[in-house]
Coordinates of C-alpha atoms in Angstrom, one line a residue:
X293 CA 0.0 0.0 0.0
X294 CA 1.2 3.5 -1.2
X295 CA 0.5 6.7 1.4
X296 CA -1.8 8.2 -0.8
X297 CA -3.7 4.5 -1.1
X298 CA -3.4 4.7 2.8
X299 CA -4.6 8.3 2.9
X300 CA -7.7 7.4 1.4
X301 CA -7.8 4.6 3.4
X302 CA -7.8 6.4 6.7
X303 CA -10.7 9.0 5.0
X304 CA -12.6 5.5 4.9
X305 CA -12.4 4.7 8.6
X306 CA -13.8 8.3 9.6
X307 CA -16.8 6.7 8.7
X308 CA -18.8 5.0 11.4
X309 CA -19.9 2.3 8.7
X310 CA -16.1 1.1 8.7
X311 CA -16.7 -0.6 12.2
X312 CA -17.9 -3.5 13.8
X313 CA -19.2 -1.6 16.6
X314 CA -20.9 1.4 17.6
X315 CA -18.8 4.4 17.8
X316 CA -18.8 8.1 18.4
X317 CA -17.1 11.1 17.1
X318 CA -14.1 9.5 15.1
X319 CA -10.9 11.5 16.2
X320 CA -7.9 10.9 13.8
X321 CA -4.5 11.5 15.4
X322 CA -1.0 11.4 13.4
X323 CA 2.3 10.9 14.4
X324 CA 5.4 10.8 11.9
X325 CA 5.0 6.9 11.8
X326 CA 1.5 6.0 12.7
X327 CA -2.3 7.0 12.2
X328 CA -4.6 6.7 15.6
X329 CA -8.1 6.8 14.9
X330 CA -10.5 7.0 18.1
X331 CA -13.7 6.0 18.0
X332 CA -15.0 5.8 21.8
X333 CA -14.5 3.1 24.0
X334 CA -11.8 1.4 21.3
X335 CA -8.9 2.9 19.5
X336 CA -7.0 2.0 16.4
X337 CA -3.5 2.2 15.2
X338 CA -2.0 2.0 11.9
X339 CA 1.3 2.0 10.7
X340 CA 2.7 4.0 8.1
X341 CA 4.2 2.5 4.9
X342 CA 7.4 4.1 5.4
X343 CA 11.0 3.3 5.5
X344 CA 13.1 6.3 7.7
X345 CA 16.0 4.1 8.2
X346 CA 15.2 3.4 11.6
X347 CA 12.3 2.0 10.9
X348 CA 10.7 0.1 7.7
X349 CA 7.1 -0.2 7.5
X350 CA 6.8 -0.2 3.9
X351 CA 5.2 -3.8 3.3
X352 CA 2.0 -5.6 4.8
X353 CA 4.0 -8.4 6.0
X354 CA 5.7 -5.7 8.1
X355 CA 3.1 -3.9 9.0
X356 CA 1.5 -6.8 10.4
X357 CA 4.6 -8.3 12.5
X358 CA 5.2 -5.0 13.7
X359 CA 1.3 -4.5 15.1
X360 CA 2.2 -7.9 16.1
X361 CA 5.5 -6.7 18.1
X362 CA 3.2 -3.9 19.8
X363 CA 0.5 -6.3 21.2
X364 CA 3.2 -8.7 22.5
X365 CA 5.1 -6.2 23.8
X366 CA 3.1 -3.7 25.1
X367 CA 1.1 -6.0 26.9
X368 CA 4.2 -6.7 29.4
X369 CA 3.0 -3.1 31.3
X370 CA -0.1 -2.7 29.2
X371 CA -2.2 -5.5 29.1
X372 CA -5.8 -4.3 30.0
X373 CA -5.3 -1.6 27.1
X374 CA -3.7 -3.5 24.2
X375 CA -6.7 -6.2 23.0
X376 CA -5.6 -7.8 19.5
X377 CA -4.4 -7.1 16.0
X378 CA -7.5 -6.8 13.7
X379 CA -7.2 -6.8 9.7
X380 CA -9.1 -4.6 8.0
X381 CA -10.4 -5.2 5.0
X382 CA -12.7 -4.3 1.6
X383 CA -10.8 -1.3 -0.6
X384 CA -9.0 1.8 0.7
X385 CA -12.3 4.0 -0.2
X386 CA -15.0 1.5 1.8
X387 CA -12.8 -0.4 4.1
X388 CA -14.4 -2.7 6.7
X389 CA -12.2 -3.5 10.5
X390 CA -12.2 -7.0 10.8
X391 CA -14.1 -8.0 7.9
X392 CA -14.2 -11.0 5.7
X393 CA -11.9 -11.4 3.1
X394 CA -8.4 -10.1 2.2
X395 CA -6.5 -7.8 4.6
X396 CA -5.6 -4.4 2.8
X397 CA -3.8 -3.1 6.0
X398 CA -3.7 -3.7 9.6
X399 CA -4.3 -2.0 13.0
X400 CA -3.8 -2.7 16.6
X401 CA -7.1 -2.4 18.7
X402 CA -6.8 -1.0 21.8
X403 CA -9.1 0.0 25.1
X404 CA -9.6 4.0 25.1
X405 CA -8.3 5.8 28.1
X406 CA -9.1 9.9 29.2
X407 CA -6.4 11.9 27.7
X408 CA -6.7 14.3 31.2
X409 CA -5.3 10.4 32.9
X410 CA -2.3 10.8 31.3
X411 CA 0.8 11.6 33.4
X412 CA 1.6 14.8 31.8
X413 CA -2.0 16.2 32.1
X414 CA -2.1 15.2 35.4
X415 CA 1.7 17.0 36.0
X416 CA 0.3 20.2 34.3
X417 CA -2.5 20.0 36.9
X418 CA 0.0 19.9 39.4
X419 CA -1.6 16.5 40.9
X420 CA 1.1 14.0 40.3
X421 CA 3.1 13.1 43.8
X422 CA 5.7 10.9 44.6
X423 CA 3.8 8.3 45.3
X424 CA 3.0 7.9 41.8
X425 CA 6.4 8.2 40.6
X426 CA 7.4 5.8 43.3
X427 CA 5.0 3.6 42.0
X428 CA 6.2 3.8 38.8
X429 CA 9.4 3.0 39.8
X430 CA 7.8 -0.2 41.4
X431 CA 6.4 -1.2 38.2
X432 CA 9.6 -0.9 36.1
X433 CA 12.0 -2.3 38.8
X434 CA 9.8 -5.3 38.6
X435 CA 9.5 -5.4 34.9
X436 CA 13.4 -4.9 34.4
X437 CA 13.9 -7.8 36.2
X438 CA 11.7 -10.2 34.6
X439 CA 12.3 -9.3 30.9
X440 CA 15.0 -10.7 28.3
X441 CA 18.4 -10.2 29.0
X442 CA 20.7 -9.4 25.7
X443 CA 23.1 -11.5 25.1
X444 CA 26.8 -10.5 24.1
X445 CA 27.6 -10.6 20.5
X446 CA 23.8 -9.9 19.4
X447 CA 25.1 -5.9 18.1
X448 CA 22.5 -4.8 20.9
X449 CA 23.7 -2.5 23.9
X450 CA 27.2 -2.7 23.7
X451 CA 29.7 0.4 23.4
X452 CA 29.7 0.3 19.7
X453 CA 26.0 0.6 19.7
X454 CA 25.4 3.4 22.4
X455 CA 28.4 5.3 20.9
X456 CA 26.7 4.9 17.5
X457 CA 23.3 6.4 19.1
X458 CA 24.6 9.2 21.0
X459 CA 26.7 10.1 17.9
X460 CA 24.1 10.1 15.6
X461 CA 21.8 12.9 17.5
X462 CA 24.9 15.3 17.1
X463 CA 25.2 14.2 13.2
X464 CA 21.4 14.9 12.5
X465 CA 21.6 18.2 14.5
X466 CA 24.6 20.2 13.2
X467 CA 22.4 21.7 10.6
X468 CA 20.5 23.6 13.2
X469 CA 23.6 25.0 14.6
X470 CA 23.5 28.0 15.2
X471 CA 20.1 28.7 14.3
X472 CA 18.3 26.5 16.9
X473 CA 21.5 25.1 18.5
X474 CA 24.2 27.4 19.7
X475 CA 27.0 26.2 18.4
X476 CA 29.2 27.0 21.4
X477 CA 27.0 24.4 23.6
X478 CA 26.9 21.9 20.5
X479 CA 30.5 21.4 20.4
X480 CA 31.0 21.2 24.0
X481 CA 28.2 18.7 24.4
X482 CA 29.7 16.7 21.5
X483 CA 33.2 16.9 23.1
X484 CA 32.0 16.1 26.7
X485 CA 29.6 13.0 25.2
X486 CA 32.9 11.2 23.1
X487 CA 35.1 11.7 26.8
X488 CA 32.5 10.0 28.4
X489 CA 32.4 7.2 26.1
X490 CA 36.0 6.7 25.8
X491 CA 36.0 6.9 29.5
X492 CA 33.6 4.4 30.4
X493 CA 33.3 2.4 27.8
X494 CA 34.5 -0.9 29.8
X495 CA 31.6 0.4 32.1
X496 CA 29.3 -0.3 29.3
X497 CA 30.9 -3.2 28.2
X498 CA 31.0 -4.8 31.9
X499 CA 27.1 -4.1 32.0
X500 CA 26.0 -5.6 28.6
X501 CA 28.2 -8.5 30.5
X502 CA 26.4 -8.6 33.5
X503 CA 22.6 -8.4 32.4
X504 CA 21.9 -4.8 32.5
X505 CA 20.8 -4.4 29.1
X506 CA 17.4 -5.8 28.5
X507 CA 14.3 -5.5 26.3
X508 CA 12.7 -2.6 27.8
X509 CA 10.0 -0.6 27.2
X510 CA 12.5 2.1 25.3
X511 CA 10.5 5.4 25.2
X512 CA 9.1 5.7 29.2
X513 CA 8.3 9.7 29.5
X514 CA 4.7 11.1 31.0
X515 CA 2.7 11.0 28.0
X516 CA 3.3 7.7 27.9
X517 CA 2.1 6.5 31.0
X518 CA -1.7 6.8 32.1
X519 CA -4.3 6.2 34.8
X520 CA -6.9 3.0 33.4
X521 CA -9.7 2.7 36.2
X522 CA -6.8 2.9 39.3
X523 CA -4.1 0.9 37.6
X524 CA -0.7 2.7 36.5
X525 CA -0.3 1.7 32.7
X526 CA 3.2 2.4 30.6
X527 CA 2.0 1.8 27.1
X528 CA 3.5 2.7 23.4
X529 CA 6.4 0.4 24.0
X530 CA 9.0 1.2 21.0
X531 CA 8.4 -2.1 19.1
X532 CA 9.7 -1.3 15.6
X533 CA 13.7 -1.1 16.3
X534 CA 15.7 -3.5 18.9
X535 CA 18.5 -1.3 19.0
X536 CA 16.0 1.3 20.8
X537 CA 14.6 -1.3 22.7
X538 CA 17.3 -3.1 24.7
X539 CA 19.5 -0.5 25.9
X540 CA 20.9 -0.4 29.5
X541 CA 18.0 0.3 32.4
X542 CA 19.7 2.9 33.5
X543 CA 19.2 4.7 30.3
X544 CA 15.6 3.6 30.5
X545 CA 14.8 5.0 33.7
X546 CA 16.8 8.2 32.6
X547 CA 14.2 9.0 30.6
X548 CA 11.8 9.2 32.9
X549 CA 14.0 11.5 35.6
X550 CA 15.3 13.8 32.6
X551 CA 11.3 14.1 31.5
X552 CA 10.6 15.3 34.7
X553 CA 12.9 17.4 35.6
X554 CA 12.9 19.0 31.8
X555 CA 9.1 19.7 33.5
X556 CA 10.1 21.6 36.0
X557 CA 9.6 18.9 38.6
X558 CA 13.3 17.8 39.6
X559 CA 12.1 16.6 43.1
X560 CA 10.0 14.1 41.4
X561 CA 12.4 13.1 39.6
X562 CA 14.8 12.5 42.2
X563 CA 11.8 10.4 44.4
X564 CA 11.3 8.1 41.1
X565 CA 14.8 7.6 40.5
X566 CA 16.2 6.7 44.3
X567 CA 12.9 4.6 44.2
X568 CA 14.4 2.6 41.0
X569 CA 17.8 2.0 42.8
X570 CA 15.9 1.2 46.4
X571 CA 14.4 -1.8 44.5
X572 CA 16.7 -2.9 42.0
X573 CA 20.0 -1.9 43.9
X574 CA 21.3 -0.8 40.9
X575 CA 23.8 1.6 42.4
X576 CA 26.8 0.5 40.1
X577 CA 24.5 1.6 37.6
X578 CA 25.0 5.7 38.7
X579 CA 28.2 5.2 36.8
X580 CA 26.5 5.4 33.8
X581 CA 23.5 7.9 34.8
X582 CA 24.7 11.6 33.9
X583 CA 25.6 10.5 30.2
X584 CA 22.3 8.7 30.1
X585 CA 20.1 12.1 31.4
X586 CA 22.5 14.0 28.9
X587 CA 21.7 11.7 26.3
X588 CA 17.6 11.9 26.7
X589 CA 17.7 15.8 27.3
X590 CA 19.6 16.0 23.8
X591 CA 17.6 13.2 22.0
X592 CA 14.3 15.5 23.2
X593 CA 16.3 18.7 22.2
X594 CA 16.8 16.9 18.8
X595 CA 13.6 15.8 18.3
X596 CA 11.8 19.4 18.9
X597 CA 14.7 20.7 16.1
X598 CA 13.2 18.7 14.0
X599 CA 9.2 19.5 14.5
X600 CA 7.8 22.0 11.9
X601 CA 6.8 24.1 14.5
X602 CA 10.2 24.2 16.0
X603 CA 10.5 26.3 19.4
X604 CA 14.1 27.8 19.6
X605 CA 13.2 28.7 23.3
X606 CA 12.5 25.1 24.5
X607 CA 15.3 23.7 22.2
X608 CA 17.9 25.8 23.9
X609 CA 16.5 24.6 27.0
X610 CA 16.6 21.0 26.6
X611 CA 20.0 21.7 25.3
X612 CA 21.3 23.0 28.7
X613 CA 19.5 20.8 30.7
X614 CA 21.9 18.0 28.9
X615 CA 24.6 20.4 29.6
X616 CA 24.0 20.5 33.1
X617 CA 23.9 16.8 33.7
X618 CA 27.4 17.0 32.3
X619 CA 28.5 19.2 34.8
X620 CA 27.5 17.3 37.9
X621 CA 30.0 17.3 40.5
X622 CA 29.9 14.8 44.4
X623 CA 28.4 17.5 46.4
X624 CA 29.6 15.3 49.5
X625 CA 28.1 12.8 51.9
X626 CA 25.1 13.3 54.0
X627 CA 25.6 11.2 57.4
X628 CA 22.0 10.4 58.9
X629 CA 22.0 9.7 62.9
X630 CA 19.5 8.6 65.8
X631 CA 17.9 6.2 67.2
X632 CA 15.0 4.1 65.5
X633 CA 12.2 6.1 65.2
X634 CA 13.3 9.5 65.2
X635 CA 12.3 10.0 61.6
X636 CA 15.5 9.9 59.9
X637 CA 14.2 8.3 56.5
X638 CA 11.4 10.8 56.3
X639 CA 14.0 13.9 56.0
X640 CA 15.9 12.1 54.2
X641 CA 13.7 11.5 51.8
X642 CA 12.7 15.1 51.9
X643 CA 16.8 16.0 51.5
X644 CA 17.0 14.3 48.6
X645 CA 14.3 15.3 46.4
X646 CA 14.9 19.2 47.4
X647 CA 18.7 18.5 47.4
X648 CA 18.9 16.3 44.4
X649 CA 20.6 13.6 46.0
X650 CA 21.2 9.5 46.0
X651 CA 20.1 7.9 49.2
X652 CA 21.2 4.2 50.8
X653 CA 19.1 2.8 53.2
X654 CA 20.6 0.8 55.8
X655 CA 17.2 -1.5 56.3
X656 CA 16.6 -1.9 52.7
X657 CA 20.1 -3.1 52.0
X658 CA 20.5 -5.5 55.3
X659 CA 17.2 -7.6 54.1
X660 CA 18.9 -7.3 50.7
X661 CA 22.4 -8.6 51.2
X662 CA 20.3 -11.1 53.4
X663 CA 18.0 -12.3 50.6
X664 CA 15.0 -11.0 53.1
X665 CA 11.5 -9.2 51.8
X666 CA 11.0 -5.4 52.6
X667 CA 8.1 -6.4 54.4
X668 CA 9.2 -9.0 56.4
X669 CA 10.2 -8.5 60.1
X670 CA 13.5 -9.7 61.1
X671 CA 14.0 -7.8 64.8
X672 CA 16.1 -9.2 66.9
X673 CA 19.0 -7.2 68.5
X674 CA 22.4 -8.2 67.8
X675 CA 21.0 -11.6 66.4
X676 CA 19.9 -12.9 63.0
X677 CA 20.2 -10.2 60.2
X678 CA 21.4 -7.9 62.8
X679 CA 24.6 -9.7 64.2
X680 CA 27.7 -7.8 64.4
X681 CA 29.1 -9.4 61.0
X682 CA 25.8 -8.3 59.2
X683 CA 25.5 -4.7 60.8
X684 CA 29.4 -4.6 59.5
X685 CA 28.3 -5.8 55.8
X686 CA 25.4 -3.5 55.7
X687 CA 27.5 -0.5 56.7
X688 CA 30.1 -1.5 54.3
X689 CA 27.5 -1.5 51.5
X690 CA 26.5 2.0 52.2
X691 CA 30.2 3.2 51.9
X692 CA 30.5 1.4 48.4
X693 CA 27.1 3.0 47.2
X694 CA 28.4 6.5 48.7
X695 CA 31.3 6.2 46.7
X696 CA 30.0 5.3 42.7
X697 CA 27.4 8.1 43.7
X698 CA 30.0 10.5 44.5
X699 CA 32.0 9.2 42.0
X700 CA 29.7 9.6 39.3
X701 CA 28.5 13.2 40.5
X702 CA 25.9 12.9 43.4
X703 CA 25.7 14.1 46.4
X704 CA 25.3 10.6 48.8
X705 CA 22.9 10.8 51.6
X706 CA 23.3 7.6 53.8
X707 CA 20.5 6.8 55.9
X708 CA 21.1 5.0 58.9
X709 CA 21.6 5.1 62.6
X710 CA 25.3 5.6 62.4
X711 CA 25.5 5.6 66.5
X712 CA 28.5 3.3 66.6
X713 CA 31.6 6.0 66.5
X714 CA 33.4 3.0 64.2
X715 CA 30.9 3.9 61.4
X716 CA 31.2 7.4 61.2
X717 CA 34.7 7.5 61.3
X718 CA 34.5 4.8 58.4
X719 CA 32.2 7.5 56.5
X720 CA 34.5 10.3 57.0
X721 CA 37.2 8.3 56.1
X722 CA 35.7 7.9 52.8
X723 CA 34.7 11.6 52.6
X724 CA 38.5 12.0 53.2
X725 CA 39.9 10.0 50.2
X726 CA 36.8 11.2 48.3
X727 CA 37.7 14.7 49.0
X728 CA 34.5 16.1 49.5
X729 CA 32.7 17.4 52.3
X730 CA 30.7 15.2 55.4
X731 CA 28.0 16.1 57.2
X732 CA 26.0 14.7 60.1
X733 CA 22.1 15.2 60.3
X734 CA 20.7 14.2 63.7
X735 CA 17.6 13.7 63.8
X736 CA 16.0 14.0 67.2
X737 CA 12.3 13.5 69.2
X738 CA 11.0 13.0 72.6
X739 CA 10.8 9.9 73.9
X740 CA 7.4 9.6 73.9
X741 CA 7.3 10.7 69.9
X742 CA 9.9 8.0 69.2
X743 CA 7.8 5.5 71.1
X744 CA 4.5 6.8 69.6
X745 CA 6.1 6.5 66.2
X746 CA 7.7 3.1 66.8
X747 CA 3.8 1.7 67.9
X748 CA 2.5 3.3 64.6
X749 CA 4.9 1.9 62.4
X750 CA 4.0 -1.7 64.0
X751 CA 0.8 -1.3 63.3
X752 CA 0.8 -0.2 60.1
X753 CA 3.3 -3.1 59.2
X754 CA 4.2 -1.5 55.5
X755 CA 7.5 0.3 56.6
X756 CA 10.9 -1.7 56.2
X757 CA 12.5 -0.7 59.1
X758 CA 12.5 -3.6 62.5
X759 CA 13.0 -0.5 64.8
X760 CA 11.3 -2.0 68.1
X761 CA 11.0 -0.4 71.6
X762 CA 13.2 -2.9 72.6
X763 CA 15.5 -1.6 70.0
X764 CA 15.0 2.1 71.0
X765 CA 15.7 1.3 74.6
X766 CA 19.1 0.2 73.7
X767 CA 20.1 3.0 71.5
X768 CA 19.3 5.5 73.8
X769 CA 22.1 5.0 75.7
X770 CA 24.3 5.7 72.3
X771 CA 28.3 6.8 72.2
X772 CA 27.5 10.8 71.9
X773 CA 29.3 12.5 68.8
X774 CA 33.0 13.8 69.1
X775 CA 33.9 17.5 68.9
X776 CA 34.7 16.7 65.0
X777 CA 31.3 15.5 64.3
X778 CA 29.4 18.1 66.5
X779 CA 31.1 21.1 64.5
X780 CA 29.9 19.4 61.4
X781 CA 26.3 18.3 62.8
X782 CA 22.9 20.0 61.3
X783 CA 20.5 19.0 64.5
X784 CA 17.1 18.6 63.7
X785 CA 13.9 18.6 66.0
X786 CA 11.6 16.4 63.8
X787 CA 8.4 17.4 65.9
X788 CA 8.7 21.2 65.0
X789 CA 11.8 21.5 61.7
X790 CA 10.4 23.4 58.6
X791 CA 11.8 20.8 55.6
X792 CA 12.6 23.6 53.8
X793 CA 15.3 25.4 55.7
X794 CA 16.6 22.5 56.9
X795 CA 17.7 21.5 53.3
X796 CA 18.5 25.0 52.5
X797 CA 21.0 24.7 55.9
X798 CA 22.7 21.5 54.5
X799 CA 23.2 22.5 50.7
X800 CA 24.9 25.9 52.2
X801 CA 27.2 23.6 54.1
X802 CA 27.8 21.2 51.4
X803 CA 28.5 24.1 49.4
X804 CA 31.5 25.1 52.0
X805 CA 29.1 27.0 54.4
X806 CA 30.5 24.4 57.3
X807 CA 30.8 20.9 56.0
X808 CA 34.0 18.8 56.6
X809 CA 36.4 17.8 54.9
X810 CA 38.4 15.2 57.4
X811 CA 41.3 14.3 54.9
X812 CA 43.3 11.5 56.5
X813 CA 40.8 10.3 58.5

């Protein structure tokens, strides 16, 4: 089929008579690849017959693996919205969905959702929290680890192929330099993207290696991901090009944090993306993060350059935004510290999404190196998952998070009690060979608010942490902080502190304001 035989064709199913079913006001939508027809409660999509290098479309037999590809694949996150693969039949001018006889074209039938559910509707509306990204980050966590893993020597993921990908969105741009592009940003951009692939190219290498590139979804960004009666849905899966499709997760979930923070909601982003590593434990993947959020500003940069209605304002934006993930440097460590219960995880997680920061948990990675469930309770003092040689592997698994963070450009906030004096000065050792700055936050409450909190949490029974009263009892009686760490301490009333100057007090001493630096220690 031609375009102009298709263009006729998609005239024909504006008609109501071209459908099995009742329908309403036809709606035709059209993308540079793809015609979407809505016609209520169901909606079509047709590909294109066209060949754009990237993607070929141009026979039926392709068109019809490829609608195909989408219902298998987007039914992996999707599968109350993608239904089957109908023919559709009868001539381009009086076509028939799903009739009898020969298939002139085919479409991929799908369950209609309300455009004001999807995710950037319901960002513009200011409605989206962190518990939906959170969630989100749930959902592809789990995904990532169930899907196909690439295998080396398929030409998928490896450093050839991301070089070849990042390289190519500075090829197909330098004719809008400098008209859309400055040019003094384009070359440094360019210059900065080839030192990070020379520099970690055995990075990228050692992750196609160990599992890390799989068949994701490819193209996760907030008009991609809806609300269908409750559920969280991530549909239009790239199905047309493998290379796009199995990449590294880290530059999936890059996406998503670069897409929200190109919105104008960096805390978000920073909530979904510590929410990806809580429940993968993907930390070693940081190493590769900044050239990933560089890469998906650019490739959205790119992509507006080359819209008809191009926006020099937003292009020039998206441009710095990659610009400034290249420019990243360890703002320090952020030492958390009291007793169970005195609500160190909730400003932390407050610290990080106004700070932009990584956190490490010291619960989530003790059941973790213990092969334990978030949920499950494991208290006992000093015994089981908390004996001395676990406490010491848990602490030790912080540090190594702290320093790829750091490393790779974070700022490292590492929750935890940290009352044993042997852990902090472990912490500032590292902060010392680092070279950046330490600080303490110590989180403090009333007895009775620890012990009110500590009953609440027990009841509730959803929070990791196995902070008892038995527990608290014990750490209450903690080694106090040296004169070192009490210069270098932000304390914090958690019954009374405003979240906002309390993170505006740390980044001033991360910033030099008052933060250590304890070289040789």
């Amino acid at each position: 089929m031609t375009g102009s035989a298709q263009e006729r064709l998609i005239r024909g199913l504006l008609s109501p008579g071209a459908y099995p079913h009742p329908v309403g006001e036809i709606r035709h939508i059209e993308t540079h690849i793809s015609h979407v027809l809505l016609t209520g409660d169901l909606v079509y999509k047709l590909k294109k017959p066209v060949d754009l290098g990237f993607v070929d479309y141009t026979t039926l037999a392709r068109r019809r693996h490829f609608c195909e590809e989408e219902l298998r694949l987007n039914r992996r996150l999707a599968p109350a919205l993608y239904l089957e693969v109908v023919p559709i039949t009868g001539t381009p001018e009086r076509p028939r969905v799903g009739g009898e006889g020969e298939a002139i074209d085919y479409a991929v039938r799908m369950r209609a959702f309300r455009q004001e559910d999807q995710w950037d509707r319901v960002l513009e509306r200011g409605e989206l929290t962190a518990a939906h990204v959170e969630a989100l980050a749930d959902t592809l966590a789990a995904f990532h680890g169930g899907v196909r893993v690439a295998v080396p020597g398929e030409g998928l993921g490896g450093p050839e192929q991301v070089a070849a990908a990042l390289r190519a969105n500075f090829a197909l741009t330098r004719r809008f330099v400098p008209g859309l592009i400055p040019e003094a940003p384009y070359r440094h951009l360019e210059a900065w993207t080839e030192a990070q692939l020379a520099r970690l190219s055995p990075v990228i290498a050692g992750r196609l290696q160990g599992g890390f590139v799989r068949e994701c979804h490819g193209d996760v960004h907030l008009q991609n991901v809806a609300f269908l009666g409750g559920d969280l849905l991530v549909f239009d899966c790239i199905e047309f090009n493998d290379t796009f499709r199995f990449v590294d997760v880290m530059a999936e979930v890059a996406f998503t944090q670069m897409d929200l923070d190109s919105r104008g909601r960096p805390d978000l982003g920073w909530r979904f993306i510590n929410r990806y590593l809580e429940r993968s434990g993907d930390y070693a993947g940081l190493a590769l993060l900044p050239l990933y959020l560089s890469y998906r500003a650019y490739v959205r940069a790119k992509v507006a350059a080359l819209s008809p209605d191009a926006d020099k304002n937003r292009i020039r934006a998206l441009v710095a935004l990659a610009m400034g993930y290249g420019q990243m440097r360890g703002g320090g460590i952020v030492l958390m510290h009291g007793v169970t219960g005195c609500g160190k995880s909730t400003v932390s997680a407050d610290l990080l999404a106004r700070l932009g920061a990584v956190r490490l948990r010291s619960d989530v990675e003790r059941k973790r190196l213990a092969g334990v469930g978030r949920a499950a309770s494991a208290a006992a003092p000093e015994r089981g998952i908390y004996n001395p040689a676990m406490t010491q592997a848990t602490y030790g698994a912080l540090l190594d998070g702290a320093e790829t963070a750091v490393n790779a450009g974070f700022t490292a906030i590492l929750d935890a009690t940290y009352l044993n004096p042997a852990h902090r000065n472990a912490a500032k050792a590292l902060a010392g060979r680092l070279g950046v700055p330490l600080i303490i936050v110590s989180c403090q409450a009333s007895v009775p608010e620890l012990e009110r909190r500590i009953r609440a949490r027990a009841a509730e029974g959803r929070d990791v942490s196995d902070g008892t009263l038995a527990v608290l009892r014990k750490q209450l009686h903690h080694t106090p902080l040296d004169p070192w760490e009490a210069a270098h301490t932000v304390v914090v009333d958690t019954e009374t502190a405003d979240p906002s100057v309390l993170a505006a007090r740390v980044a001033e001493r991360l910033a030099g304001g008052g933060a250590g630096r304890p070289a040789g220690r």
